[in-house]
PDB file of N, CA, C and O in Angstrom:
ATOM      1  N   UNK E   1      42.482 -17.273 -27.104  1.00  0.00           N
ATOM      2  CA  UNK E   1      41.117 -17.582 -26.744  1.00  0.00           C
ATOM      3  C   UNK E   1      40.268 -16.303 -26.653  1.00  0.00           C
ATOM      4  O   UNK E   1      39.070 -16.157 -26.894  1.00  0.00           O
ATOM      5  N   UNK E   2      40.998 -15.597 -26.330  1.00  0.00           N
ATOM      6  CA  UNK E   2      39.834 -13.711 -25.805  1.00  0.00           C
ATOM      7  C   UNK E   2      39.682 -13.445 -27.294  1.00  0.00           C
ATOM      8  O   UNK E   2      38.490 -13.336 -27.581  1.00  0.00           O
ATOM      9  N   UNK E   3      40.544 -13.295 -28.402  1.00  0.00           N
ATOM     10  CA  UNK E   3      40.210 -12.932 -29.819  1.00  0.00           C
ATOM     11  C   UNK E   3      39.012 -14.316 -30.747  1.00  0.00           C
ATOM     12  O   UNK E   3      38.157 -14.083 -31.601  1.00  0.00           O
ATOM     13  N   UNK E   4      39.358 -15.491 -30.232  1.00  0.00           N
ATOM     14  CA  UNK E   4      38.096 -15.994 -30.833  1.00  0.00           C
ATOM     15  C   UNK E   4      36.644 -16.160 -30.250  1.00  0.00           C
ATOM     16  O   UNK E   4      35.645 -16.449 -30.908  1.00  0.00           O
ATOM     17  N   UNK E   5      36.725 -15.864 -28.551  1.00  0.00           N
ATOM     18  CA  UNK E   5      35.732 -16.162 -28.008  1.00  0.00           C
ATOM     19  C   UNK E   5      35.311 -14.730 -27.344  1.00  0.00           C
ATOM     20  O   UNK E   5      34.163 -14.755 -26.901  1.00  0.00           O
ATOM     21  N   UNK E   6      35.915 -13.626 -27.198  1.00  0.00           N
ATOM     22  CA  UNK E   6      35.507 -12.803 -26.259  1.00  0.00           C
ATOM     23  C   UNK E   6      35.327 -11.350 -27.233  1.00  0.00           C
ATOM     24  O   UNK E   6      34.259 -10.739 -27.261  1.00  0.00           O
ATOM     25  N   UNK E   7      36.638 -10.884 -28.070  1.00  0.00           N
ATOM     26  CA  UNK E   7      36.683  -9.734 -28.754  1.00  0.00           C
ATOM     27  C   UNK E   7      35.450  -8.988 -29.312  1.00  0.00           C
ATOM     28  O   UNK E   7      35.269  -7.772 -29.257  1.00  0.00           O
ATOM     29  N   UNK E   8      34.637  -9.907 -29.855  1.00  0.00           N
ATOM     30  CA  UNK E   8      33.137  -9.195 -30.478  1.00  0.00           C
ATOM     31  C   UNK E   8      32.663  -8.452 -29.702  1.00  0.00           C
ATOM     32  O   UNK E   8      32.373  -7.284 -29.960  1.00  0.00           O
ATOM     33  N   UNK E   9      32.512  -8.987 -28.667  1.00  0.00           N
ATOM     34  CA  UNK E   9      31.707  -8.200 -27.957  1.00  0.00           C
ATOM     35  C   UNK E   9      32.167  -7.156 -26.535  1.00  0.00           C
ATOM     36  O   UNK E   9      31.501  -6.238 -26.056  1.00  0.00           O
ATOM     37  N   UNK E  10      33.729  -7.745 -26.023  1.00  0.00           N
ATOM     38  CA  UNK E  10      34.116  -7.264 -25.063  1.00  0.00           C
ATOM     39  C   UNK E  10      35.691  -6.057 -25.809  1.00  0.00           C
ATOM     40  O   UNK E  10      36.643  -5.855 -25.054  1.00  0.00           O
ATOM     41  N   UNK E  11      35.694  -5.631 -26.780  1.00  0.00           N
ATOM     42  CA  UNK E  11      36.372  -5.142 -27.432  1.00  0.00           C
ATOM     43  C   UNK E  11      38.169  -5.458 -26.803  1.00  0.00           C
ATOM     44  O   UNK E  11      38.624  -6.038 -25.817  1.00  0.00           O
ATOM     45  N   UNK E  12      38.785  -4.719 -27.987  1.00  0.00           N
ATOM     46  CA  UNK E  12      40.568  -4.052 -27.581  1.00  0.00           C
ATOM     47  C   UNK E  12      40.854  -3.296 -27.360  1.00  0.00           C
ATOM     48  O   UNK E  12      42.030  -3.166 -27.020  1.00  0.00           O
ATOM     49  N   UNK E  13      39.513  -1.663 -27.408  1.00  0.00           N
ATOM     50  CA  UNK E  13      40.403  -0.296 -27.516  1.00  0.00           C
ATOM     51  C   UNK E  13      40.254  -0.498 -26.059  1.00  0.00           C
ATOM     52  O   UNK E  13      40.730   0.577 -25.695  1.00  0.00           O
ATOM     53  N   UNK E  14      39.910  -1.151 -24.883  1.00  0.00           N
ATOM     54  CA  UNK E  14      40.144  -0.327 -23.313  1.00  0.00           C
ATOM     55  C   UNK E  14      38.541   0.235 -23.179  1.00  0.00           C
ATOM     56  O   UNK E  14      38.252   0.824 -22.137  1.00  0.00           O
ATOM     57  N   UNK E  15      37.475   0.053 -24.250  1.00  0.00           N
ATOM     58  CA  UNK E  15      35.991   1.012 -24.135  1.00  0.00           C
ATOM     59  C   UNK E  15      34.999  -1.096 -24.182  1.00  0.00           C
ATOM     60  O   UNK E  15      33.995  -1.278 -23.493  1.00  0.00           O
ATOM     61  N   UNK E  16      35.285  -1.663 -24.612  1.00  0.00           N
ATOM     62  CA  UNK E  16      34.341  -2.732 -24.974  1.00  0.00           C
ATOM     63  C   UNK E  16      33.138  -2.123 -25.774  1.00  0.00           C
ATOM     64  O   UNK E  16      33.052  -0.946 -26.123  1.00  0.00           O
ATOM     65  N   UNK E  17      32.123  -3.224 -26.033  1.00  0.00           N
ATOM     66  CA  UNK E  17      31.629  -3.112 -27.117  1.00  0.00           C
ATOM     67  C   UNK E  17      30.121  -2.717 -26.320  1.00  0.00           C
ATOM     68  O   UNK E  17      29.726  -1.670 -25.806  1.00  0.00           O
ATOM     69  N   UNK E  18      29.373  -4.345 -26.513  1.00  0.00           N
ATOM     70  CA  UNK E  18      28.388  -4.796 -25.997  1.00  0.00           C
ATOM     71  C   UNK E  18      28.679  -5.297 -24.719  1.00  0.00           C
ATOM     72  O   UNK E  18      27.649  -5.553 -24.095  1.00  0.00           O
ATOM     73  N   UNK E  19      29.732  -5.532 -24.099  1.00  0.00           N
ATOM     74  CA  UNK E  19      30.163  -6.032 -22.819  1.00  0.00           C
ATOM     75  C   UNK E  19      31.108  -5.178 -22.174  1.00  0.00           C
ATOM     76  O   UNK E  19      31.506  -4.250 -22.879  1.00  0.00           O
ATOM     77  N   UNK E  20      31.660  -5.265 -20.788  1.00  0.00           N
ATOM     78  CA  UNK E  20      32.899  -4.353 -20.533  1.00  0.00           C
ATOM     79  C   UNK E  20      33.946  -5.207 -20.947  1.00  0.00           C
ATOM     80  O   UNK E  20      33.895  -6.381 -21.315  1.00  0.00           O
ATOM     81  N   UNK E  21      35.201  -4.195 -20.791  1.00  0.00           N
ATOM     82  CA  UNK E  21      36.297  -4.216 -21.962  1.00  0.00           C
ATOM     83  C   UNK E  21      37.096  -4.920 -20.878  1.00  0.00           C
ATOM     84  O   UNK E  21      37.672  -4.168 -20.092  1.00  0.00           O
ATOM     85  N   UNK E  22      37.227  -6.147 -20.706  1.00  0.00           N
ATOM     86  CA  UNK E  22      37.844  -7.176 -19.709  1.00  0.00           C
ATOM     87  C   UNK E  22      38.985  -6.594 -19.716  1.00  0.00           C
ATOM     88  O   UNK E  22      39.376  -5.794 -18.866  1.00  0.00           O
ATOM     89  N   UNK E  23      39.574  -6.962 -20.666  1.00  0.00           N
ATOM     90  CA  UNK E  23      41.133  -6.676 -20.263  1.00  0.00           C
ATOM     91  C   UNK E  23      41.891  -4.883 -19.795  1.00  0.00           C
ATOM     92  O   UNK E  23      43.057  -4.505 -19.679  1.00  0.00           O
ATOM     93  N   UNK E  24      40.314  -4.041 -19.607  1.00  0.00           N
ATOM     94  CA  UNK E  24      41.096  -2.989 -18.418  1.00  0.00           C
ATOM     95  C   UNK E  24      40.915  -3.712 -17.310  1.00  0.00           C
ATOM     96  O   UNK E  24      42.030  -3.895 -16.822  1.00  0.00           O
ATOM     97  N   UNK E  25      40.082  -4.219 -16.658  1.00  0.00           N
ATOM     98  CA  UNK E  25      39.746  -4.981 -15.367  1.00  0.00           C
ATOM     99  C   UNK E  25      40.589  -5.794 -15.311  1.00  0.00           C
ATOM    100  O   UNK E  25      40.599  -6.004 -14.098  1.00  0.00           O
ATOM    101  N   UNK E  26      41.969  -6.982 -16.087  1.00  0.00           N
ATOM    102  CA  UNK E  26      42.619  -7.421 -16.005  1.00  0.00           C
ATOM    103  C   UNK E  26      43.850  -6.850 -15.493  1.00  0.00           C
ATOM    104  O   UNK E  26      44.251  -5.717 -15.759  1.00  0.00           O
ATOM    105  N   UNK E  27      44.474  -7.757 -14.689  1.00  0.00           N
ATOM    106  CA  UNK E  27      45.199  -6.892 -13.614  1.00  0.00           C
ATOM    107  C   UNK E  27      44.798  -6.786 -12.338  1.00  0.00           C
ATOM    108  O   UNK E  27      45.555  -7.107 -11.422  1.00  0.00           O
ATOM    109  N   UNK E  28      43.397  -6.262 -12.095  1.00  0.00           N
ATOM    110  CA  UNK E  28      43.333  -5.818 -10.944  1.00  0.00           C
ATOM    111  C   UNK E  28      42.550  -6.641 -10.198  1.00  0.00           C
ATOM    112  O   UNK E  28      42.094  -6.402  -9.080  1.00  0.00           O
ATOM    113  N   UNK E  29      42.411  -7.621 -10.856  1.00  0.00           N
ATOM    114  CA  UNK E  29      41.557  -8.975 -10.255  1.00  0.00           C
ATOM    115  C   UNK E  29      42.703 -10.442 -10.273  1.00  0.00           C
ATOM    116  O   UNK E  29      43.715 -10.795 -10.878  1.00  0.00           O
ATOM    117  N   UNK E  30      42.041 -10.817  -9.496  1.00  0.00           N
ATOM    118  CA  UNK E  30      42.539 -12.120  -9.416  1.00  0.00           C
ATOM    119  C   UNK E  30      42.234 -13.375 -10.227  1.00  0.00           C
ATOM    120  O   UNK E  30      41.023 -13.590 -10.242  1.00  0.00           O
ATOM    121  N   UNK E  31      43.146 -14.515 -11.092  1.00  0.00           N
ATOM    122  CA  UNK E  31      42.450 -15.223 -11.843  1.00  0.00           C
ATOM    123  C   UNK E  31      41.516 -16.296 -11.378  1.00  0.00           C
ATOM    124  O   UNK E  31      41.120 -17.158 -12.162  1.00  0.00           O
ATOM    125  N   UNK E  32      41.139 -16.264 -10.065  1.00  0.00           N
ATOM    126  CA  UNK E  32      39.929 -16.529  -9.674  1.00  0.00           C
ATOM    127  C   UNK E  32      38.939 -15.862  -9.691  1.00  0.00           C
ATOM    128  O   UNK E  32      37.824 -16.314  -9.954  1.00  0.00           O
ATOM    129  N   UNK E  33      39.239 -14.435  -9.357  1.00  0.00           N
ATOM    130  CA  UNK E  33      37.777 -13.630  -9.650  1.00  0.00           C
ATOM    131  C   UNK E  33      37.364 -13.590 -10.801  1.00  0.00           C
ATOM    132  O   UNK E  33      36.181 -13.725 -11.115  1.00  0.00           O
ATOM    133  N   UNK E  34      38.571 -13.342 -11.791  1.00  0.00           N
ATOM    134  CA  UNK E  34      38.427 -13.175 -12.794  1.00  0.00           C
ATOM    135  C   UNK E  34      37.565 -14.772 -13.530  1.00  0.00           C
ATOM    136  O   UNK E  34      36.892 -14.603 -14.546  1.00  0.00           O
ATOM    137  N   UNK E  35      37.665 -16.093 -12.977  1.00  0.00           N
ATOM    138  CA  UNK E  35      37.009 -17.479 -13.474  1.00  0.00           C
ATOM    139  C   UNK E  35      35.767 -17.016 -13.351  1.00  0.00           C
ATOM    140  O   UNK E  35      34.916 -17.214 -14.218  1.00  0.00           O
ATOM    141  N   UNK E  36      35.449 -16.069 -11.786  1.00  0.00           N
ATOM    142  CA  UNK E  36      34.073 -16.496 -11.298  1.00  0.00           C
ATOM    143  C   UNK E  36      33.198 -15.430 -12.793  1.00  0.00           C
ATOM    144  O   UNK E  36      32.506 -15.919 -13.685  1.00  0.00           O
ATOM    145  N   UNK E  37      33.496 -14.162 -12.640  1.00  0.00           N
ATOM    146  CA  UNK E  37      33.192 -13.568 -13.541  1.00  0.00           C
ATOM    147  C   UNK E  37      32.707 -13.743 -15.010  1.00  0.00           C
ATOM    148  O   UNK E  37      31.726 -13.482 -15.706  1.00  0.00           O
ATOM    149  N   UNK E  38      34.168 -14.441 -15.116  1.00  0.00           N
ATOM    150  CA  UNK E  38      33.639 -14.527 -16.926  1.00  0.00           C
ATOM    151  C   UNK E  38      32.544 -16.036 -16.749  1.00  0.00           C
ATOM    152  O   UNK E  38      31.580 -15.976 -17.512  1.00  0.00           O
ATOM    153  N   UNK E  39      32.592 -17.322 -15.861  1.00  0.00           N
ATOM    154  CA  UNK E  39      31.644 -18.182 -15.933  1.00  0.00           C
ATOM    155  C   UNK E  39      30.384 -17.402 -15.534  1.00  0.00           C
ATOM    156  O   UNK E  39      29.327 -17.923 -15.890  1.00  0.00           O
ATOM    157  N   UNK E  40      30.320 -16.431 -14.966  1.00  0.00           N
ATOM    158  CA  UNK E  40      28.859 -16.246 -14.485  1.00  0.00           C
ATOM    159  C   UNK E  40      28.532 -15.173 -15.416  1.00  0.00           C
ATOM    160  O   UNK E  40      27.622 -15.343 -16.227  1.00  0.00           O
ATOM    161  N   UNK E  41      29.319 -13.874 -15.368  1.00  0.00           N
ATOM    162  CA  UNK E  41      28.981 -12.761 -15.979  1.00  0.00           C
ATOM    163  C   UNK E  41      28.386 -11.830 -15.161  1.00  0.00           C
ATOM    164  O   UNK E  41      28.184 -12.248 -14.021  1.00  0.00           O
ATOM    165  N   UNK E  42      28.017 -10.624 -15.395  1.00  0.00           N
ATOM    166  CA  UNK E  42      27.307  -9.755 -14.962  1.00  0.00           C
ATOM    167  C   UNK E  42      25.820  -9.875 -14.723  1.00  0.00           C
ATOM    168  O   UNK E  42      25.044  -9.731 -13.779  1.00  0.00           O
ATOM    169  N   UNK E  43      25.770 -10.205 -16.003  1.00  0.00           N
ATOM    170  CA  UNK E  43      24.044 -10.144 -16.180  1.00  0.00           C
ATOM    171  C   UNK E  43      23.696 -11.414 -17.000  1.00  0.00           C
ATOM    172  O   UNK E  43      22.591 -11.754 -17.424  1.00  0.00           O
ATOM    173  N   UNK E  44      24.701 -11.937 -17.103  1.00  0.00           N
ATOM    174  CA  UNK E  44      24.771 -13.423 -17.854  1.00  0.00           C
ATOM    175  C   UNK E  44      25.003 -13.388 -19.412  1.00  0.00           C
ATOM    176  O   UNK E  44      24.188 -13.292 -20.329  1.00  0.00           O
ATOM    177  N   UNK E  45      26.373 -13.496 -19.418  1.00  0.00           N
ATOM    178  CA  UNK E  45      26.932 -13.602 -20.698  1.00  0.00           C
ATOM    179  C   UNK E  45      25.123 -14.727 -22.030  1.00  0.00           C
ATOM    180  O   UNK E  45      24.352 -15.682 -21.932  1.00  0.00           O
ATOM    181  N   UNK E  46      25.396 -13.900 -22.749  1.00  0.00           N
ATOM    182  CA  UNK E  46      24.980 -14.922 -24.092  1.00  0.00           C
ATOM    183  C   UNK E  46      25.058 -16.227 -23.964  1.00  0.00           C
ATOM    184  O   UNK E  46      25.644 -16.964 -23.172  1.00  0.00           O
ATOM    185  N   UNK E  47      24.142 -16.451 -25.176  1.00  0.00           N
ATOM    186  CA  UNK E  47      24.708 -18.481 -25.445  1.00  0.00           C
ATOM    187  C   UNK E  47      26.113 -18.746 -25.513  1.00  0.00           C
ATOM    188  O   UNK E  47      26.568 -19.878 -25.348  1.00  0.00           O
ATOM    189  N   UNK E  48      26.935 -17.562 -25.794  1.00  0.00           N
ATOM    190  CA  UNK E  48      28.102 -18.077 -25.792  1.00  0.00           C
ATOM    191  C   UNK E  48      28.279 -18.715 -24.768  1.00  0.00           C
ATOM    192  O   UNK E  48      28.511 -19.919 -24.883  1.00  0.00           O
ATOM    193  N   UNK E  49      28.220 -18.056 -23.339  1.00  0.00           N
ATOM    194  CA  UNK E  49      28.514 -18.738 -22.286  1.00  0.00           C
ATOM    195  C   UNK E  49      28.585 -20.407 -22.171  1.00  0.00           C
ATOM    196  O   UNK E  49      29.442 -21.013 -21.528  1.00  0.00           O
ATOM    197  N   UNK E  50      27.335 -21.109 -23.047  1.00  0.00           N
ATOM    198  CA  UNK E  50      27.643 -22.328 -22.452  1.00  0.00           C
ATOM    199  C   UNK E  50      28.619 -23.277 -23.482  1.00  0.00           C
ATOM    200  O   UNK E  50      28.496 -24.500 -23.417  1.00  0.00           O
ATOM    201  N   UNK E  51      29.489 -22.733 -24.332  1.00  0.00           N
ATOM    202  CA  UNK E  51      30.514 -23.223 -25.506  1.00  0.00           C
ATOM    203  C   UNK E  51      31.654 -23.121 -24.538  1.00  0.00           C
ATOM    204  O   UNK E  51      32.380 -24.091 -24.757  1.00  0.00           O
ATOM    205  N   UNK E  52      32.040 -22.541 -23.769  1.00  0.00           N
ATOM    206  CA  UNK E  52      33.292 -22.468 -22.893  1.00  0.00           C
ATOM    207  C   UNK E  52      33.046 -23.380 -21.957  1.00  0.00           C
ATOM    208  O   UNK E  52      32.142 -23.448 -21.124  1.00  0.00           O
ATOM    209  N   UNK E  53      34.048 -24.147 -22.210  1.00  0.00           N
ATOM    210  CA  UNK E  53      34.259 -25.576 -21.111  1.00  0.00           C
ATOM    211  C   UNK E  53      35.613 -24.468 -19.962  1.00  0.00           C
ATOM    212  O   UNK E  53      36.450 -23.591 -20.177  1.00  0.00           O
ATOM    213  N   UNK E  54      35.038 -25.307 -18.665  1.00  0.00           N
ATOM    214  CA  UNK E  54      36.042 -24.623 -17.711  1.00  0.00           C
ATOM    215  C   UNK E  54      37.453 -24.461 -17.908  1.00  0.00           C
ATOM    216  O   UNK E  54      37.822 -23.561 -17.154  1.00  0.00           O
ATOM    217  N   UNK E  55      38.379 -24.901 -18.551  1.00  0.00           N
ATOM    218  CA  UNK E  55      39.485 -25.195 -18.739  1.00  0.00           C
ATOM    219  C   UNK E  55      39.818 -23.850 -19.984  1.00  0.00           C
ATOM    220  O   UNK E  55      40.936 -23.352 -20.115  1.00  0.00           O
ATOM    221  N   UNK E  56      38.551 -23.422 -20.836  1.00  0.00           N
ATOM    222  CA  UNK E  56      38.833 -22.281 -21.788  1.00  0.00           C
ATOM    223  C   UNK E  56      38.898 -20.938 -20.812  1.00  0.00           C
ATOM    224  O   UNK E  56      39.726 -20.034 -20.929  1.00  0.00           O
ATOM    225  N   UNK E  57      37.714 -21.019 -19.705  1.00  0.00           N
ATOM    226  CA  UNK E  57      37.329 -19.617 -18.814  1.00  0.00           C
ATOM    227  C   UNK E  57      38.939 -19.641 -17.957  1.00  0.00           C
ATOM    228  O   UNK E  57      39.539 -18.691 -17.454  1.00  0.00           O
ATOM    229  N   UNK E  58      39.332 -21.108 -18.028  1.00  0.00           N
ATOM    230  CA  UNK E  58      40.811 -20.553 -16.894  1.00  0.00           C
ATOM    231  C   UNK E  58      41.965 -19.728 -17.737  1.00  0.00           C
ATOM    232  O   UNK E  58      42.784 -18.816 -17.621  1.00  0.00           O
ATOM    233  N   UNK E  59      41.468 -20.662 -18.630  1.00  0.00           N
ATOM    234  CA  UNK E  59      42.864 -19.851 -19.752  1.00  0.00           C
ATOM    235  C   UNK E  59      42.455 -18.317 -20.114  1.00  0.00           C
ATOM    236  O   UNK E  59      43.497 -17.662 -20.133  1.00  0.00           O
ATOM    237  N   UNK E  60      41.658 -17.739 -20.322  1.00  0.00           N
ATOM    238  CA  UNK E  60      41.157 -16.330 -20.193  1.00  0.00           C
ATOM    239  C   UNK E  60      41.286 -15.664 -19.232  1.00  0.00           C
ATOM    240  O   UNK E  60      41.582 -14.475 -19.345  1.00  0.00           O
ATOM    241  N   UNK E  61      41.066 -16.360 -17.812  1.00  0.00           N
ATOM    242  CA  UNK E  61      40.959 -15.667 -16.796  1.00  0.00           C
ATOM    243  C   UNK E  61      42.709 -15.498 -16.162  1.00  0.00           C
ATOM    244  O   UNK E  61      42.971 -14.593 -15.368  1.00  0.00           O
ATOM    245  N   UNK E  62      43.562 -16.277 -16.539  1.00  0.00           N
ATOM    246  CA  UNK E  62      44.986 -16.101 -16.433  1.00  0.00           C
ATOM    247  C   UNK E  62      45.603 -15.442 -17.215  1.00  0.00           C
ATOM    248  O   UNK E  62      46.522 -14.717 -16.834  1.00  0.00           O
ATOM    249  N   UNK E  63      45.302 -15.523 -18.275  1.00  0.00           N
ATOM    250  CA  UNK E  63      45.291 -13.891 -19.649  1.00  0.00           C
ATOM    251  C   UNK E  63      45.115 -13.089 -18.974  1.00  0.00           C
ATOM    252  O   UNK E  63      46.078 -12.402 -18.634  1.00  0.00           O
ATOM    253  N   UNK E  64      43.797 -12.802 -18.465  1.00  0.00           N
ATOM    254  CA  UNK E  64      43.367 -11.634 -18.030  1.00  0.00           C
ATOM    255  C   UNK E  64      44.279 -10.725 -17.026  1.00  0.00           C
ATOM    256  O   UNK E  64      44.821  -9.625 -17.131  1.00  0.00           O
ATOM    257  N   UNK E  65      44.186 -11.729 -15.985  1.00  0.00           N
ATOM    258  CA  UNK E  65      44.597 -11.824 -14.645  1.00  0.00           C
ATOM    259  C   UNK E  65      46.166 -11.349 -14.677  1.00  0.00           C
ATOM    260  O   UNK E  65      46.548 -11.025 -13.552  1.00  0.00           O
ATOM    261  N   UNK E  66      47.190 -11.229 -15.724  1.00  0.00           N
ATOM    262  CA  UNK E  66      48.362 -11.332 -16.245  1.00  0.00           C
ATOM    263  C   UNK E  66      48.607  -9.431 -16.918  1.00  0.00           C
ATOM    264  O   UNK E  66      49.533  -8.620 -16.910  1.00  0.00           O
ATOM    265  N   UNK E  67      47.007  -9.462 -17.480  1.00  0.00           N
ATOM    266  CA  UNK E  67      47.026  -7.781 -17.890  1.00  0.00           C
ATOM    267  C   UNK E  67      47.438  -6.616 -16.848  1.00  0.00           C
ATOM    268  O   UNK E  67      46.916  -6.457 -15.745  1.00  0.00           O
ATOM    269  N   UNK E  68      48.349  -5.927 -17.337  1.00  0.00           N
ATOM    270  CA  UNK E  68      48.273  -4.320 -16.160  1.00  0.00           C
ATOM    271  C   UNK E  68      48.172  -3.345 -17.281  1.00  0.00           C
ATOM    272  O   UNK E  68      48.096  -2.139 -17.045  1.00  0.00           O
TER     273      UNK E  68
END
C-alpha cells in the first residue's frame, strides 16, 4: 500500500520527497499515532487523502508502526 499510495511523494531513501519520509518516523510511533497522522496529515495531505478508506490508513500505519 505505501508503494502505490504513499512513495511519490513521501519517498524510500530515509529524505522524502514532497512530504516527510514516513517510514524514518516508523518505529517510533505508535500504529495509532501513526492512523491519526497519516488520516489527518500535517498540513493536510492532497486529494489523495480522501481515496484511502480507513482500513488502507490502518494497513500503512501497522507497516509503518513495524519499521525500526
Amino acid at each position: 500500500m505505501y508503494k502505490q499510495s504513499c512513495i511519490a511523494c513521501h519517498g524510500t531513501d530515509l529524505e522524502g520527497k514532497m512530504g516527510p519520509n514516513l517510514q524514518k518516523i516508523g518505529g517510533k510511533m505508535t500504529d495509532q499515532q501513526l492512523f491519526k497522522l497519516v488520516q489527518n496529515g500535517r498540513g493536510g495531505m492532497p486529494a489523495f487523502k480522501s481515496s484511502l478508506k480507513d482500513e488502507d490508513i490502518a494497513n500503512i500505519a501497522r507497516w509503518l508502526a513495524e519499521k525500526k
